[in-house]
Amino acid sequence: MIDGQTLLYGIIGNPVHHSLSPVMHNRAFAALDMNGVYVPMPVTDLAVAVQGLRALGFRGVSVTVPHKEAIISLLDEVDPVAQRIGAVNTLLIRERPSDGKRVIRGFNTDWLGANLALADKVRLEESRVLILGAGGAAKAIAFGLVEAGATVILSNRTVSRGMELADWLGCTFVPLTGLASVEAEVLVNTTTVGMEPHSEDIPLDPGLLHRFTTVMDIVYAPLQTRLLREAAACGCTVIDGLAMLVYQGAAQFRIWTGIRPDIQLMRRALEERLASG
Ligand code: ATR
């Protein structure tokens, strides 16, 4: 029941109508019998939207593409890790007791989501991880893996972009044409290759998959990407795109409420939504 006491949460981005985050967070609120609601909000004018969130009394907000970098300059405080990554995906909005001003602090939970999804299956500090891609997702994921002590090797279609990120991370860059010589146990696809409607695409030669023990894809539409299907057929342990989504969402929920939500319940909510089309 939404009433005068309902606490407001949501997601800003453009577009956001396909976002699965409302399903996951609203299920967690319901399961905990909390009077909160999480709504999708398409945003083009980011500065005005941030003022609006403050004025309307929102408590917590997710930030997605294309606003994760631009929002930083509009915040009152930024968590040091988010500052280093240069991207914020979570806002916590609190009233300052001294003057009643609503203060917005930004965090990044993407890197943690990827870490936790992988740490379920592998010991990161002993792993060599090949990351495909050099976009925003790759940056957060690779940062988290380096922090966890993994050895990261980066590859990307656009060499200059890949080399720039590899330099920033202090890791090795290998062009896509050189993947056959890479020695790594874990493969993480952060590119959009394999996403619907191009679900028969695969980001690397499937003949290389037997070299890895564990393969993670951040694409979740479809959930069983061709990469994951081929990897499973080679005997690899596979981690699908919902794992990172759920763990990063659970970390957001905890930042907002102080409560660790039920990860399995959030995942089931997402699976049901995907299954219902
Ligand atoms: P995000 O911020 O979500 O990571 P992005 O910045 O658009 O998204 O990055 C998408 C990644 O997918 C990039 O690494 C991109 O490679 P380029 O840097 O060469 O553009 C990669 N990518 C997208 N389509 C690709 C394709 N058809 N083949 C190989 N890589 C592709």
XYZ file of N, CA, C and O and ligand atoms in Angstrom, residues 65 69 132-138 155-159 161-162 176 190-193 201 218, ligand 1:
123
model
N 23.144 4.219 -17.424
C 23.590 4.836 -18.674
C 22.566 5.859 -19.158
O 21.371 5.563 -19.129
N 28.775 8.894 -15.220
C 29.971 9.738 -15.073
C 29.567 11.197 -14.816
O 30.087 11.840 -13.918
N 36.961 -8.956 -21.634
C 36.687 -8.469 -22.986
C 35.862 -7.201 -22.890
O 34.789 -7.214 -22.270
N 36.370 -6.095 -23.468
C 35.637 -4.839 -23.453
C 36.397 -3.770 -22.687
O 37.255 -4.081 -21.851
N 36.079 -2.514 -22.997
C 36.770 -1.399 -22.339
C 35.818 -0.236 -22.078
O 36.244 0.910 -21.983
N 34.525 -0.529 -21.969
C 33.539 0.512 -21.681
C 33.410 0.745 -20.181
O 34.282 0.336 -19.391
N 32.306 1.376 -19.796
C 32.090 1.688 -18.383
C 32.007 0.437 -17.524
O 32.550 0.398 -16.404
N 31.345 -0.595 -18.027
C 31.211 -1.827 -17.246
C 32.577 -2.471 -17.040
O 32.920 -2.899 -15.934
N 33.378 -2.512 -18.111
C 34.718 -3.105 -18.013
C 35.561 -2.371 -16.972
O 36.286 -2.987 -16.184
N 41.206 -7.035 -23.184
C 41.180 -7.041 -24.644
C 39.975 -6.243 -25.109
O 38.939 -6.243 -24.442
N 40.118 -5.586 -26.259
C 39.006 -4.770 -26.761
C 39.123 -4.588 -28.266
O 40.217 -4.592 -28.820
N 37.955 -4.460 -28.925
C 37.928 -4.265 -30.380
C 38.715 -3.011 -30.766
O 39.582 -3.044 -31.619
N 38.409 -1.883 -30.104
C 39.132 -0.634 -30.399
C 40.391 -0.608 -29.533
O 40.320 -0.441 -28.303
N 41.513 -0.780 -30.192
C 42.774 -0.973 -29.468
C 43.120 0.238 -28.599
O 43.505 0.097 -27.432
N 41.273 2.459 -27.157
C 40.432 2.534 -25.955
C 40.840 1.454 -24.948
O 40.905 1.692 -23.744
N 41.133 0.278 -25.458
C 41.560 -0.822 -24.579
C 42.886 -0.521 -23.914
O 43.068 -0.759 -22.713
N 42.248 -8.321 -29.819
C 41.359 -9.479 -30.018
C 42.041 -10.548 -30.879
O 41.795 -11.736 -30.702
N 32.378 -8.206 -20.999
C 31.680 -6.971 -20.619
C 31.196 -6.238 -21.861
O 30.691 -5.122 -21.758
N 31.382 -6.838 -23.047
C 30.899 -6.181 -24.269
C 29.415 -6.479 -24.446
O 28.851 -7.316 -23.738
N 28.827 -5.810 -25.417
C 27.403 -6.033 -25.685
C 27.206 -7.151 -26.714
O 26.070 -7.414 -27.120
N 28.288 -7.812 -27.099
C 28.193 -8.856 -28.123
C 27.400 -10.061 -27.579
O 27.710 -10.564 -26.494
N 25.618 -13.997 -31.834
C 26.990 -13.479 -31.852
C 27.735 -13.953 -30.603
O 27.130 -14.200 -29.548
N 28.149 -10.510 -18.739
C 27.273 -9.539 -18.077
C 26.005 -9.297 -18.884
O 25.093 -8.632 -18.421
P 29.259 0.008 -21.212
O 29.511 1.369 -20.645
O 27.911 -0.560 -20.872
O 30.361 -0.954 -20.904
P 30.119 0.846 -23.863
O 30.910 1.958 -23.284
O 29.263 1.112 -25.057
O 29.149 0.181 -22.799
O 31.120 -0.353 -24.186
C 30.736 -1.440 -24.922
C 31.909 -2.396 -25.112
O 31.486 -3.411 -26.019
C 33.133 -1.759 -25.736
O 34.292 -2.394 -25.244
C 32.943 -2.065 -27.228
O 34.139 -2.112 -27.959
P 34.740 -0.755 -28.631
O 35.484 -0.041 -27.548
O 35.596 -1.248 -29.713
O 33.529 0.030 -29.140
C 32.379 -3.458 -27.120
N 31.642 -3.842 -28.331
C 30.418 -3.419 -28.715
N 30.057 -4.013 -29.869
C 31.092 -4.823 -30.236
C 31.338 -5.722 -31.323
N 30.431 -5.898 -32.295
N 32.507 -6.397 -31.357
C 33.424 -6.234 -30.365
N 33.248 -5.405 -29.310
C 32.110 -4.714 -29.241
